[in-house]
Short mmCIF file of C-alpha atoms in Angstrom, two decimals:
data_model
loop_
_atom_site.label_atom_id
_atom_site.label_comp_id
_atom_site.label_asym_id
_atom_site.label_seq_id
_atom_site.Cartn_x
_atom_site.Cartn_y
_atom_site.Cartn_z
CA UNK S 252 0.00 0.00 0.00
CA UNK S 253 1.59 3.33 -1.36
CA UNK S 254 2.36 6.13 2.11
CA UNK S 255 -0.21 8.39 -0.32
CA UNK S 256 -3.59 5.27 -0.20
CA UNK S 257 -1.97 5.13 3.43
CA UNK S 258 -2.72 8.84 4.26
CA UNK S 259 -5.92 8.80 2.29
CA UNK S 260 -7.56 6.20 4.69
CA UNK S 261 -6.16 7.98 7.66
CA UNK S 262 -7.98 11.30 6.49
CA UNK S 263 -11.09 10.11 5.89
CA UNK S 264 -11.71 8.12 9.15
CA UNK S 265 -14.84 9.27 11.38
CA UNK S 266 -13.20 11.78 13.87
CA UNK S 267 -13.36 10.27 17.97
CA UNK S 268 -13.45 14.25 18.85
CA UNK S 269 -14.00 16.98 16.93
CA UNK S 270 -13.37 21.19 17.84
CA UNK S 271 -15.41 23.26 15.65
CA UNK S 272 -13.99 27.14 15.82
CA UNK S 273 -13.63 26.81 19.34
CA UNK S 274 -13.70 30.03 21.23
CA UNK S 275 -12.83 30.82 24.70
CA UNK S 276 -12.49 34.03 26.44
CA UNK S 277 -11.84 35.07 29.73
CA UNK S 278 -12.68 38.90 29.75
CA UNK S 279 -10.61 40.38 27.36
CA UNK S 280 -7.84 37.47 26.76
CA UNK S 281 -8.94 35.22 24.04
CA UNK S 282 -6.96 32.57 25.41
CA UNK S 283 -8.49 30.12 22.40
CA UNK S 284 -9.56 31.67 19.10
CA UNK S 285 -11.42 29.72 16.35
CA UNK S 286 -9.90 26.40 16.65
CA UNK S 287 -11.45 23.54 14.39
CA UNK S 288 -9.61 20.11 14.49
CA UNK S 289 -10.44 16.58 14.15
CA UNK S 290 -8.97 13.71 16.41
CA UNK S 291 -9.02 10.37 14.00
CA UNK S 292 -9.89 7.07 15.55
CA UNK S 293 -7.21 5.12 16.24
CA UNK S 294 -4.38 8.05 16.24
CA UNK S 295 -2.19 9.06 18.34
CA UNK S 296 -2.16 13.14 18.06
CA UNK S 297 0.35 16.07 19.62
CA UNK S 298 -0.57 19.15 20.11
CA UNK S 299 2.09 21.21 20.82
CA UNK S 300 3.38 25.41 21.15
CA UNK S 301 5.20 27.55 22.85
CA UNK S 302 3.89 28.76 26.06
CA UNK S 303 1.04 30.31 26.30
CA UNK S 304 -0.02 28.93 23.05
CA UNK S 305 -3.73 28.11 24.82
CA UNK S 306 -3.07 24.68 24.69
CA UNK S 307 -4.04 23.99 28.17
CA UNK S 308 -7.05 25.75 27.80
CA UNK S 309 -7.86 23.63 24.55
CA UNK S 310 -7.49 20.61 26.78
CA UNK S 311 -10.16 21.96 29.58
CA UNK S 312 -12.48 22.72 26.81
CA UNK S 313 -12.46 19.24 25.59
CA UNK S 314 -12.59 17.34 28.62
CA UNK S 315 -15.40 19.61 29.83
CA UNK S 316 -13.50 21.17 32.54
CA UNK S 317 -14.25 24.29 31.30
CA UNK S 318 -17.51 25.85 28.42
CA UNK S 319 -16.15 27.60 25.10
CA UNK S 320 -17.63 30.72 24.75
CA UNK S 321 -18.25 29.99 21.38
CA UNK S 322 -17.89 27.29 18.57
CA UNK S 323 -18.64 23.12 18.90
CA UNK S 324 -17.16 19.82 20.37
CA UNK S 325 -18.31 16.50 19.31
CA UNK S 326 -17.84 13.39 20.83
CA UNK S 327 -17.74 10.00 18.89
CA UNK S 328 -20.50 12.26 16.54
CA UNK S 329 -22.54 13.78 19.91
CA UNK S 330 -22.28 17.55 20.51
CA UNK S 331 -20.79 17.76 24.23
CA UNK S 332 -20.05 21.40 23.50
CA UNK S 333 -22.30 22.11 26.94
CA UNK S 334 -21.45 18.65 28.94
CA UNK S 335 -19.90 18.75 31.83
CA UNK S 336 -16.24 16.30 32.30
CA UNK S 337 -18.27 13.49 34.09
CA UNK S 338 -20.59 13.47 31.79
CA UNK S 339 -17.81 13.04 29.07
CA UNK S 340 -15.84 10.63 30.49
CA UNK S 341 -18.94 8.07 30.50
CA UNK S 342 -19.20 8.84 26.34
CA UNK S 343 -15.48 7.56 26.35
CA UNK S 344 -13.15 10.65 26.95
CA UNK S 345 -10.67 10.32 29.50
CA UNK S 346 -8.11 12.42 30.57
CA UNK S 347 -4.72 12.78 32.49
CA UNK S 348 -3.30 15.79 34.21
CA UNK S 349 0.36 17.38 34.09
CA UNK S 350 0.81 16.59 37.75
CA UNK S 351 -0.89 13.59 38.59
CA UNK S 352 -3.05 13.67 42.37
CA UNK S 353 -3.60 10.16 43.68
CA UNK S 354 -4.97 9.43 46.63
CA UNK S 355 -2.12 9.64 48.63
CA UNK S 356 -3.25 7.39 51.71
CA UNK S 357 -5.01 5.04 49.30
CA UNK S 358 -3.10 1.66 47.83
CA UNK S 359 -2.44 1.65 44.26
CA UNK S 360 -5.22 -0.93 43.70
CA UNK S 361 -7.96 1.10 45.84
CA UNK S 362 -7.31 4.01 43.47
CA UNK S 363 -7.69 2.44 40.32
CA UNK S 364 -10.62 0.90 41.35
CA UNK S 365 -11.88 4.45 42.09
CA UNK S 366 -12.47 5.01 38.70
CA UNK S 367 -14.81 1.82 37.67
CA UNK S 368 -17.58 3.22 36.20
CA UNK S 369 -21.15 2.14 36.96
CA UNK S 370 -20.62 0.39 40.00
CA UNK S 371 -23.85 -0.84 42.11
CA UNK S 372 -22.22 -0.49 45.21
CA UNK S 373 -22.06 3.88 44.77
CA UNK S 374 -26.29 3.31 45.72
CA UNK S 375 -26.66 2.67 49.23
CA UNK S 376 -29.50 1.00 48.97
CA UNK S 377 -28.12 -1.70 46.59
CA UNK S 378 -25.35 -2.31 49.04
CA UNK S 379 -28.77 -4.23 51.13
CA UNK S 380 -31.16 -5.01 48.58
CA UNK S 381 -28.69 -6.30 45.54
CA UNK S 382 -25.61 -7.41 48.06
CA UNK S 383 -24.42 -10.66 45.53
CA UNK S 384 -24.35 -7.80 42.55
CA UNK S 385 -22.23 -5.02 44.73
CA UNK S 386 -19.48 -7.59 45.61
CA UNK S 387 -19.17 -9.38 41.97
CA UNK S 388 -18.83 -6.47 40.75
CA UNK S 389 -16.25 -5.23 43.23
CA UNK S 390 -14.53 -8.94 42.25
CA UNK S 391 -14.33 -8.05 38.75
CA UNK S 392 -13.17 -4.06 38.82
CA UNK S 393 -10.41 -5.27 41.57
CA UNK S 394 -9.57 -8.53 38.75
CA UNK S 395 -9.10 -5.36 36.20
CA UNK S 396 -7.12 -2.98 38.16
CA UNK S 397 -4.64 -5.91 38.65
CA UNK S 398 -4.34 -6.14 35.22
CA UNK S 399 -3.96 -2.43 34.47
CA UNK S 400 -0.88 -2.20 37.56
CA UNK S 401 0.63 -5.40 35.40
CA UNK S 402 0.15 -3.13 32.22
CA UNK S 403 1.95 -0.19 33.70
CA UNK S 404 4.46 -2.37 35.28
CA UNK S 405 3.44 -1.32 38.72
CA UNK S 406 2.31 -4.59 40.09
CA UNK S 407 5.07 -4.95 42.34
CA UNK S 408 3.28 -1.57 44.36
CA UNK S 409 -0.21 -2.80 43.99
CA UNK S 410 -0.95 -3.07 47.73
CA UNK S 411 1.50 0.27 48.62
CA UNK S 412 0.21 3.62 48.94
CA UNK S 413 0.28 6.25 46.48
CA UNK S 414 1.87 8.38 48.58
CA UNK S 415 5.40 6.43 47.80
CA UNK S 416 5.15 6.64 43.80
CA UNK S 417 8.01 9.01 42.46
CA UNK S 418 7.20 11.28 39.64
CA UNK S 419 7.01 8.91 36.99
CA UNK S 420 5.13 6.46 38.54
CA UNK S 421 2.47 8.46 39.32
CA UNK S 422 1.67 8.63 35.91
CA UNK S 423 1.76 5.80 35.07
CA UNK S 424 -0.76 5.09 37.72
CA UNK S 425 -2.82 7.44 36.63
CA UNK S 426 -2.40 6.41 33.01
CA UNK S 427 -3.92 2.81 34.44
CA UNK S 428 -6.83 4.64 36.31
CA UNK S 429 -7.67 5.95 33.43
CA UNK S 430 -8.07 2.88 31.45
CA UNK S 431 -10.44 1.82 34.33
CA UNK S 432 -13.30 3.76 33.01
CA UNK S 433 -12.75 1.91 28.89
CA UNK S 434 -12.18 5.35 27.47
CA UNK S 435 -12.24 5.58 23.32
CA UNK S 436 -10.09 8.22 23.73
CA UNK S 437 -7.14 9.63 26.19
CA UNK S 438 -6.30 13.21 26.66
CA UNK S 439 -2.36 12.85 28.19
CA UNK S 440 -1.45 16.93 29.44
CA UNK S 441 2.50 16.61 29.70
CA UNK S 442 3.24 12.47 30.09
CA UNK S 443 7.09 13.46 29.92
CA UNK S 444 7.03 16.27 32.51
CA UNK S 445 9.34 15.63 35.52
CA UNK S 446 9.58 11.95 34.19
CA UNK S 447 13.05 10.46 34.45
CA UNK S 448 15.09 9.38 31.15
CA UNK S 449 14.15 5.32 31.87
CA UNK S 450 10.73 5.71 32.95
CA UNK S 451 9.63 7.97 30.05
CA UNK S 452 10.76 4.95 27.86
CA UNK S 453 8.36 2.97 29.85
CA UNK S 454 5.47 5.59 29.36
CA UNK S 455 6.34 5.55 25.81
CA UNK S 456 5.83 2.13 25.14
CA UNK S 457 2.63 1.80 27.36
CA UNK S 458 0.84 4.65 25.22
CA UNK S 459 2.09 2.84 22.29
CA UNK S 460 0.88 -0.93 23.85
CA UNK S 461 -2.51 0.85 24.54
CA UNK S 462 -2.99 2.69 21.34
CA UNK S 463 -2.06 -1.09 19.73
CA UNK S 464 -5.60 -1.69 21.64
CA UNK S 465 -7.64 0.90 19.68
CA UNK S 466 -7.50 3.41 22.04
CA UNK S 467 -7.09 7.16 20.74
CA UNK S 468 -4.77 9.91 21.92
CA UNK S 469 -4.59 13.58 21.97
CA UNK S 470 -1.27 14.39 23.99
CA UNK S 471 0.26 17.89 24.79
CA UNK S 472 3.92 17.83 25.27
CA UNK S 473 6.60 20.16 25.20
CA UNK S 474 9.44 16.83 24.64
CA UNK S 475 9.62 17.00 20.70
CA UNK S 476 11.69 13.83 21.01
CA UNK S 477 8.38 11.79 22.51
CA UNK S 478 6.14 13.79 19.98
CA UNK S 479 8.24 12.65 17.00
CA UNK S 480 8.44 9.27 18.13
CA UNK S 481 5.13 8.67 19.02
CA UNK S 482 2.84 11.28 17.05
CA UNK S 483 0.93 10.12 13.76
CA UNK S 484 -0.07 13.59 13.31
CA UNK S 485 0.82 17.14 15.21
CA UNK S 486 -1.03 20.39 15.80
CA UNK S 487 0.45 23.23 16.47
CA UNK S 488 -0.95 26.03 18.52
CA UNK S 489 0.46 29.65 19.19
CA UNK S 490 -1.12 32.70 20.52
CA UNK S 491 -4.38 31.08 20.45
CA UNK S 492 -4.72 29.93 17.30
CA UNK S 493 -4.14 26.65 15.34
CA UNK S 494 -0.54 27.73 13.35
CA UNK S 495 0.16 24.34 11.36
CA UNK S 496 -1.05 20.60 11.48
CA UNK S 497 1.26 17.28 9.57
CA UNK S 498 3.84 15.17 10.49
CA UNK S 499 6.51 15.91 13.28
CA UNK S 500 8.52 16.50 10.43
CA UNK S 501 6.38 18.68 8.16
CA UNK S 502 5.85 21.01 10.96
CA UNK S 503 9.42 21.31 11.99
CA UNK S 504 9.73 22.66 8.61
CA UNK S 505 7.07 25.44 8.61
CA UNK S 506 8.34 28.94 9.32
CA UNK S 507 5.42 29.48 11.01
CA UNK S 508 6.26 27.16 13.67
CA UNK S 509 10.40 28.23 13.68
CA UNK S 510 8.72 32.06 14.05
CA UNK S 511 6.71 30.67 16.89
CA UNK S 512 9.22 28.86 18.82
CA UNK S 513 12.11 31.21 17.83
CA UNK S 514 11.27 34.50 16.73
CA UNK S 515 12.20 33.76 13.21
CA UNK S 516 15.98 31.94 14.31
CA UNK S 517 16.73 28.79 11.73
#
């Protein structure tokens, strides 16, 4: 299959999420201004920028943390534009933050299985009436978060608390507790930040083992190296606005994105 069929297919693929010229203000910043983009099933996607690019802010708006002002999101082909996160992470979306808060008294186990969804045992009332459904369902999400900690290598810590997780681990635990809740698609804010050298290649090949899965991604990361190693596609954002989307390599090229990053240096 020629790399030109190859990019064909890719391109016309039903879009997991989709930002139609997204707005949002906060009084007179326009922190994100008329951003469309679509996020292809199956991809793994960077978006990256210089600081203060609004790519943080893109993120929020997507996960539901925060409302555009203006303009659409759309969510496996459901407008979400108004939903709030919760509500988006039961239509699939899940998302990571830069610096991951477990529960820090809680084991490693107990926190994944914090994020089951749908669990009987949230009612108090089934906890009497429907006792038999509560604990085989408890069985199975605590089966599960086994085999997330033995997909994020952290099996060895299952039964520690989160509190004793370095940097790197911690997202990688949260990488698993997101899993917990079978998201279509992962939002990753910053996997590489404070991440040592040998634990980043770890993270690395997890998103890659997942994505294998079917599992979509839409990462911001300011570590070019990951985003050209692991990126199908990148965006790239700056003052706001969407400056340049292709390969890693395609956008390296644009002097768009050198003006961006360095003020017009080569």
């Amino acid at each position: 299959m020629s790399e030109a069929t190859k990019r064909h297919r890719e391109e016309t693929r039903a879009p997991v999420l989709a930002a139609r010229n997204v707005v949002r203000r906060f009084g007179g910043l326009v922190a994100v201004n008329d951003v469309s983009f679509d996020v292809r099933a199956g991809e793994i996607l960077g978006l990256i920028g210089p600081n203060g690019a609004g790519k943080t802010t893109m993120f929020d708006v997507l996960a539901g943390s925060i409302l555009p002002t203006s303009g659409e999101i759309f969510l496996n082909g459901a407008r979400v534009s108004g939903e709030a996160a919760h509500l988006r992470i039961g239509r699939g979306l899940g998302r990571t933050f830069q610096i991951p808060r477990p529960l820090p008294n809680l084991t490693l186990i107990e926190n994944i299985m914090l994020a089951a969804q749908g669990q009987a045992g949230e009612k108090l009332l089934a906890n009497f009436v429907t006792p038999w459904r509560v604990a085989t369902q408890e069985r199975a999400a605590r089966t599960k978060a086994l085999e997330l900690l033995e997909l994020v290598t952290l099996t060895h810590l299952a039964h520690e608390p989160a509190r004793v997780l370095s940097g790197g681990q911690r997202k990688l635990l949260e990488l698993a507790r997101v899993m917990m809740a079978d998201p279509a698609i992962i939002l990753l804010d910053e996997p590489a930040a404070g991440v040592n050298a040998s634990l980043l290649e770890v993270i690395i090949d997890r998103i890659r083992d997942i994505n294998a899965r079917g599992i979509t991604f839409l990462l911001i990361e300011h570590n070019i190296d990951m985003v050209t190693r692991l990126c199908h596609r990148v965006l790239v954002m700056a003052s706001g606005q969407l400056l340049s989307e292709g390969t890693a390599e395609e956008v390296a090229r644009d002097p768009r994105v050198i003006e961006a990053y360095l003020g017009g240096a080569a």
